[in-house]
PDB file of C-alpha atoms and ligand atoms in Angstrom:
ATOM      1  CA  MET A 105     -29.215 -33.893  10.845  1.00 50.00           C
ATOM      2  CA  SER A 106     -29.781 -36.722   8.220  1.00 70.00           C
ATOM      3  CA  ALA A 107     -32.826 -37.814  10.060  1.00 78.00           C
ATOM      4  CA  MET A 108     -34.102 -34.107  10.413  1.00 78.00           C
ATOM      5  CA  GLN A 109     -33.306 -34.123   6.386  1.00 79.00           C
ATOM      6  CA  GLU A 110     -35.105 -37.968   6.245  1.00 80.00           C
ATOM      7  CA  ALA A 111     -38.339 -36.505   8.505  1.00 81.00           C
ATOM      8  CA  PHE A 112     -38.505 -33.748   6.499  1.00 78.00           C
ATOM      9  CA  ASP A 113     -38.530 -34.969   2.886  1.00 79.00           C
ATOM     10  CA  ARG A 114     -40.855 -38.070   4.719  1.00 79.00           C
ATOM     11  CA  ALA A 115     -43.491 -35.089   5.344  1.00 80.00           C
ATOM     12  CA  SER A 116     -43.072 -33.740   1.675  1.00 80.00           C
ATOM     13  CA  GLY A 117     -44.061 -36.194  -0.279  1.00 80.00           C
ATOM     14  CA  LYS A 118     -40.397 -34.829  -2.236  1.00 86.00           C
ATOM     15  CA  LYS A 119     -38.172 -38.264  -3.120  1.00 92.00           C
ATOM     16  CA  THR A 120     -34.626 -37.381  -1.666  1.00 94.00           C
ATOM     17  CA  PRO A 121     -32.062 -39.802  -0.908  1.00 96.00           C
ATOM     18  CA  TRP A 122     -33.133 -40.110   2.414  1.00 94.00           C
ATOM     19  CA  ASN A 123     -37.027 -40.488   0.941  1.00 94.00           C
ATOM     20  CA  PRO A 124     -36.072 -42.916  -0.965  1.00 95.00           C
ATOM     21  CA  SER A 125     -38.099 -44.886  -3.584  1.00 95.00           C
ATOM     22  CA  ARG A 126     -39.425 -48.031  -2.686  1.00 95.00           C
ATOM     23  CA  LYS A 127     -39.860 -49.008  -6.264  1.00 96.00           C
ATOM     24  CA  ALA A 128     -36.354 -48.158  -7.280  1.00 96.00           C
ATOM     25  CA  THR A 129     -34.575 -49.613  -4.533  1.00 96.00           C
ATOM     26  CA  ALA A 130     -35.732 -53.297  -4.880  1.00 96.00           C
ATOM     27  CA  ARG A 131     -34.908 -53.099  -8.856  1.00 96.00           C
ATOM     28  CA  VAL A 132     -31.280 -52.878  -7.644  1.00 94.00           C
ATOM     29  CA  LYS A 133     -29.536 -56.147  -7.435  1.00 89.00           C
ATOM     30  CA  ASN A 134     -26.183 -56.466  -5.747  1.00 90.00           C
ATOM     31  CA  PRO A 135     -27.149 -52.851  -4.079  1.00 95.00           C
ATOM     32  CA  LEU A 136     -23.994 -51.887  -1.881  1.00 95.00           C
ATOM     33  CA  PRO A 137     -23.718 -50.399   1.861  1.00 96.00           C
ATOM     34  CA  ALA A 138     -23.925 -47.151   1.683  1.00 96.00           C
ATOM     35  CA  PRO A 139     -20.165 -46.194   2.684  1.00 97.00           C
ATOM     36  CA  THR A 140     -19.235 -44.962   5.945  1.00 96.00           C
ATOM     37  CA  SER A 141     -15.897 -44.350   5.513  1.00 97.00           C
ATOM     38  CA  CYS A 142     -13.401 -43.438   2.102  1.00 98.00           C
ATOM     39  CA  PRO A 143     -11.591 -46.705   0.849  1.00 96.00           C
ATOM     40  CA  HIS A 144      -8.623 -44.278  -0.505  1.00 96.00           C
ATOM     41  CA  CYS A 145      -7.982 -42.063   3.016  1.00 97.00           C
ATOM     42  CA  ASN A 146     -10.724 -44.115   5.784  1.00 97.00           C
ATOM     43  CA  GLY A 147     -12.460 -39.936   5.590  1.00 97.00           C
ATOM     44  CA  ALA A 148     -15.574 -39.820   6.559  1.00 98.00           C
ATOM     45  CA  VAL A 149     -18.386 -40.066   4.374  1.00 98.00           C
ATOM     46  CA  ASP A 150     -21.009 -38.106   3.538  1.00 97.00           C
ATOM     47  CA  LEU A 151     -24.359 -37.857   1.611  1.00 97.00           C
ATOM     48  CA  VAL A 152     -24.102 -34.496  -0.759  1.00 96.00           C
ATOM     49  CA  ASN A 153     -26.301 -32.376  -3.351  1.00 96.00           C
ATOM     50  CA  ASN A 154     -23.551 -33.727  -6.248  1.00 95.00           C
ATOM     51  CA  SER A 155     -23.263 -28.799  -6.408  1.00 95.00           C
ATOM     52  CA  ALA A 156     -21.138 -29.924  -3.500  1.00 92.00           C
ATOM     53  CA  ILE A 157     -18.556 -31.543  -6.890  1.00 92.00           C
ATOM     54  CA  TYR A 158     -19.993 -29.830  -9.059  1.00 92.00           C
ATOM     55  CA  GLY A 159     -20.619 -26.404  -8.700  1.00 93.00           C
ATOM     56  CA  ARG A 160     -23.801 -26.860  -9.784  1.00 95.00           C
ATOM     57  CA  GLU A 161     -26.779 -29.717  -9.273  1.00 94.00           C
ATOM     58  CA  TYR A 162     -25.866 -32.526 -12.621  1.00 91.00           C
ATOM     59  CA  GLY A 163     -28.592 -35.576 -13.386  1.00 93.00           C
ATOM     60  CA  GLU A 164     -31.607 -36.254 -12.356  1.00 93.00           C
ATOM     61  CA  TRP A 165     -30.674 -37.572  -9.195  1.00 97.00           C
ATOM     62  CA  PRO A 166     -28.428 -34.772  -8.031  1.00 97.00           C
ATOM     63  CA  TYR A 167     -26.638 -36.861  -4.977  1.00 97.00           C
ATOM     64  CA  ALA A 168     -23.077 -38.627  -4.290  1.00 98.00           C
ATOM     65  CA  TYR A 169     -21.558 -39.715  -1.557  1.00 98.00           C
ATOM     66  CA  ALA A 170     -18.705 -38.607  -1.118  1.00 98.00           C
ATOM     67  CA  CYS A 171     -15.484 -38.779   0.887  1.00 98.00           C
ATOM     68  CA  THR A 172     -15.432 -35.428   4.143  1.00 97.00           C
ATOM     69  CA  ALA A 173     -11.179 -34.875   4.144  1.00 96.00           C
ATOM     70  CA  ALA A 174      -9.330 -32.911   2.845  1.00 92.00           C
ATOM     71  CA  GLY A 175      -7.712 -32.479  -0.543  1.00 92.00           C
ATOM     72  CA  CYS A 176      -9.349 -35.896  -0.853  1.00 95.00           C
ATOM     73  CA  GLY A 177     -11.845 -35.930  -3.630  1.00 95.00           C
ATOM     74  CA  ALA A 178     -13.351 -39.171  -3.506  1.00 98.00           C
ATOM     75  CA  TYR A 179     -16.795 -39.425  -4.442  1.00 98.00           C
ATOM     76  CA  VAL A 180     -19.447 -41.724  -6.295  1.00 97.00           C
ATOM     77  CA  GLY A 181     -22.964 -41.336  -8.042  1.00 97.00           C
ATOM     78  CA  LEU A 182     -26.431 -42.980  -6.471  1.00 97.00           C
ATOM     79  CA  HIS A 183     -28.628 -45.797  -8.126  1.00 96.00           C
ATOM     80  CA  PRO A 184     -31.576 -43.050  -9.426  1.00 97.00           C
ATOM     81  CA  PHE A 185     -34.353 -42.735  -6.658  1.00 97.00           C
ATOM     82  CA  THR A 186     -32.566 -43.903  -4.090  1.00 97.00           C
ATOM     83  CA  ALA A 187     -29.951 -44.441  -1.608  1.00 97.00           C
ATOM     84  CA  ILE A 188     -27.108 -46.930  -3.262  1.00 98.00           C
ATOM     85  CA  PRO A 189     -24.307 -46.207  -3.876  1.00 98.00           C
ATOM     86  CA  LEU A 190     -23.236 -47.341  -7.903  1.00 96.00           C
ATOM     87  CA  GLY A 191     -19.700 -48.361  -7.419  1.00 96.00           C
ATOM     88  CA  THR A 192     -16.657 -47.635  -4.292  1.00 97.00           C
ATOM     89  CA  LEU A 193     -15.961 -44.270  -4.023  1.00 98.00           C
ATOM     90  CA  ALA A 194     -13.713 -43.479  -6.636  1.00 98.00           C
ATOM     91  CA  ASP A 195     -10.360 -40.370  -6.307  1.00 97.00           C
ATOM     92  CA  GLY A 196      -9.539 -38.480  -9.264  1.00 96.00           C
ATOM     93  CA  PRO A 197      -7.137 -41.660 -10.237  1.00 97.00           C
ATOM     94  CA  THR A 198      -9.844 -43.876  -9.895  1.00 97.00           C
ATOM     95  CA  ARG A 199     -12.648 -41.794 -11.598  1.00 97.00           C
ATOM     96  CA  ALA A 200      -9.859 -42.159 -14.721  1.00 98.00           C
ATOM     97  CA  ALA A 201      -9.471 -45.856 -14.954  1.00 98.00           C
ATOM     98  CA  ARG A 202     -12.533 -46.997 -14.588  1.00 98.00           C
ATOM     99  CA  LYS A 203     -13.220 -44.206 -17.213  1.00 97.00           C
ATOM    100  CA  ARG A 204     -10.790 -46.251 -19.139  1.00 98.00           C
ATOM    101  CA  ALA A 205     -11.800 -49.795 -18.900  1.00 98.00           C
ATOM    102  CA  LYS A 206     -15.685 -48.854 -19.412  1.00 97.00           C
ATOM    103  CA  ALA A 207     -13.618 -47.111 -23.352  1.00 97.00           C
ATOM    104  CA  ALA A 208     -12.368 -50.749 -23.928  1.00 97.00           C
ATOM    105  CA  PHE A 209     -15.853 -52.183 -22.357  1.00 97.00           C
ATOM    106  CA  ASN A 210     -18.568 -51.047 -23.439  1.00 96.00           C
ATOM    107  CA  PRO A 211     -17.339 -51.099 -27.069  1.00 95.00           C
ATOM    108  CA  ILE A 212     -17.837 -54.823 -27.191  1.00 94.00           C
ATOM    109  CA  TRP A 213     -20.770 -54.816 -26.027  1.00 94.00           C
ATOM    110  CA  GLN A 214     -22.131 -51.675 -28.159  1.00 95.00           C
ATOM    111  CA  SER A 215     -20.625 -53.124 -31.041  1.00 92.00           C
ATOM    112  CA  GLY A 216     -24.134 -55.783 -31.400  1.00 91.00           C
ATOM    113  CA  ARG A 217     -21.414 -59.035 -31.617  1.00 87.00           C
ATOM    114  CA  MET A 218     -22.896 -60.174 -28.122  1.00 92.00           C
ATOM    115  CA  THR A 219     -25.480 -59.008 -25.509  1.00 95.00           C
ATOM    116  CA  ARG A 220     -24.340 -55.991 -21.896  1.00 94.00           C
ATOM    117  CA  GLY A 221     -25.535 -59.493 -19.929  1.00 94.00           C
ATOM    118  CA  GLU A 222     -23.055 -61.850 -21.838  1.00 96.00           C
ATOM    119  CA  ALA A 223     -19.632 -59.831 -21.901  1.00 96.00           C
ATOM    120  CA  TYR A 224     -20.172 -59.136 -18.380  1.00 96.00           C
ATOM    121  CA  ALA A 225     -20.274 -62.841 -18.047  1.00 96.00           C
ATOM    122  CA  TRP A 226     -17.228 -63.189 -20.085  1.00 97.00           C
ATOM    123  CA  LEU A 227     -15.543 -59.812 -18.096  1.00 97.00           C
ATOM    124  CA  ALA A 228     -16.355 -61.485 -14.887  1.00 97.00           C
ATOM    125  CA  ARG A 229     -14.799 -65.373 -16.473  1.00 97.00           C
ATOM    126  CA  ALA A 230     -12.118 -62.792 -18.298  1.00 97.00           C
ATOM    127  CA  LEU A 231     -11.338 -61.917 -14.726  1.00 97.00           C
ATOM    128  CA  GLY A 232     -11.626 -64.980 -12.221  1.00 97.00           C
ATOM    129  CA  ILE A 233     -15.020 -63.282 -10.822  1.00 96.00           C
ATOM    130  CA  GLU A 234     -17.643 -66.060  -9.737  1.00 95.00           C
ATOM    131  CA  LYS A 235     -19.870 -63.871 -10.165  1.00 93.00           C
ATOM    132  CA  THR A 236     -20.891 -61.883 -12.633  1.00 92.00           C
ATOM    133  CA  GLU A 237     -23.373 -60.101 -11.009  1.00 90.00           C
ATOM    134  CA  GLU A 238     -20.224 -58.601  -9.171  1.00 92.00           C
ATOM    135  CA  CYS A 239     -18.647 -58.058 -11.719  1.00 95.00           C
ATOM    136  CA  HIS A 240     -19.244 -53.551 -12.204  1.00 95.00           C
ATOM    137  CA  ILE A 241     -16.431 -51.455 -13.503  1.00 96.00           C
ATOM    138  CA  GLY A 242     -18.479 -49.127 -10.814  1.00 95.00           C
ATOM    139  CA  TRP A 243     -16.252 -51.895  -8.206  1.00 96.00           C
ATOM    140  CA  PHE A 244     -12.691 -51.675  -9.452  1.00 97.00           C
ATOM    141  CA  ASP A 245      -9.497 -50.444  -7.654  1.00 96.00           C
ATOM    142  CA  VAL A 246      -7.406 -49.098 -10.390  1.00 97.00           C
ATOM    143  CA  SER A 247      -5.429 -52.292 -10.647  1.00 97.00           C
ATOM    144  CA  THR A 248      -8.585 -54.187 -11.682  1.00 98.00           C
ATOM    145  CA  CYS A 249      -9.437 -51.776 -14.148  1.00 98.00           C
ATOM    146  CA  GLN A 250      -6.676 -51.873 -15.313  1.00 98.00           C
ATOM    147  CA  ARG A 251      -6.687 -56.163 -16.008  1.00 98.00           C
ATOM    148  CA  VAL A 252      -9.663 -55.171 -17.877  1.00 98.00           C
ATOM    149  CA  GLU A 253      -7.784 -53.420 -20.645  1.00 98.00           C
ATOM    150  CA  GLN A 254      -5.504 -55.526 -20.206  1.00 97.00           C
ATOM    151  CA  VAL A 255      -8.174 -59.099 -21.053  1.00 97.00           C
ATOM    152  CA  ILE A 256      -9.794 -57.579 -23.731  1.00 96.00           C
ATOM    153  CA  ARG A 257      -5.918 -56.366 -25.831  1.00 96.00           C
ATOM    154  CA  GLU A 258      -5.522 -59.817 -24.886  1.00 95.00           C
ATOM    155  CA  SER A 259      -8.483 -61.524 -26.783  1.00 91.00           C
ATOM    156  CA  ARG A 260      -8.243 -59.908 -29.638  1.00 84.00           C
ATOM    157  CA  GLN A 261      -4.478 -61.373 -30.238  1.00 76.00           C
TER     158      GLN A 261
HETATM  159 ZN1   ZN B 927     -11.213 -40.321   0.925  1.00 72.18          ZN
END
């Protein structure tokens, strides 16, 4: 199916995850590989139009990697105009934990106290992540997200 989709999209010139933009792909630093199995249930993963998740297409690049196992519901979006996942597949609890971690973290750089890069460098140090470029909330599991909230709370004391 995806080989056929790839041939079709290339022939039509339409940019899709099966015929991604080379420029956009080259711009993504530290790309994660396309997921093949779900980290939550080990189910198979499919590249889908996100209308399969939301009931209608959502966003300028409406695609996602989604777990095919019934009842799992884990998915992750893609960097625009690429086939590169934004992070690891997130199930409901992981999505909620990442949302809370971002809500705690984003004000640090949005306030202008630090640049976004400085804020991530600080967070990486606080979490003991060696490389700042591997510090992405979209890559974190529930417990790491909880540590994000914790280190930010502690930094305020
Ligand atoms: Zn799953």
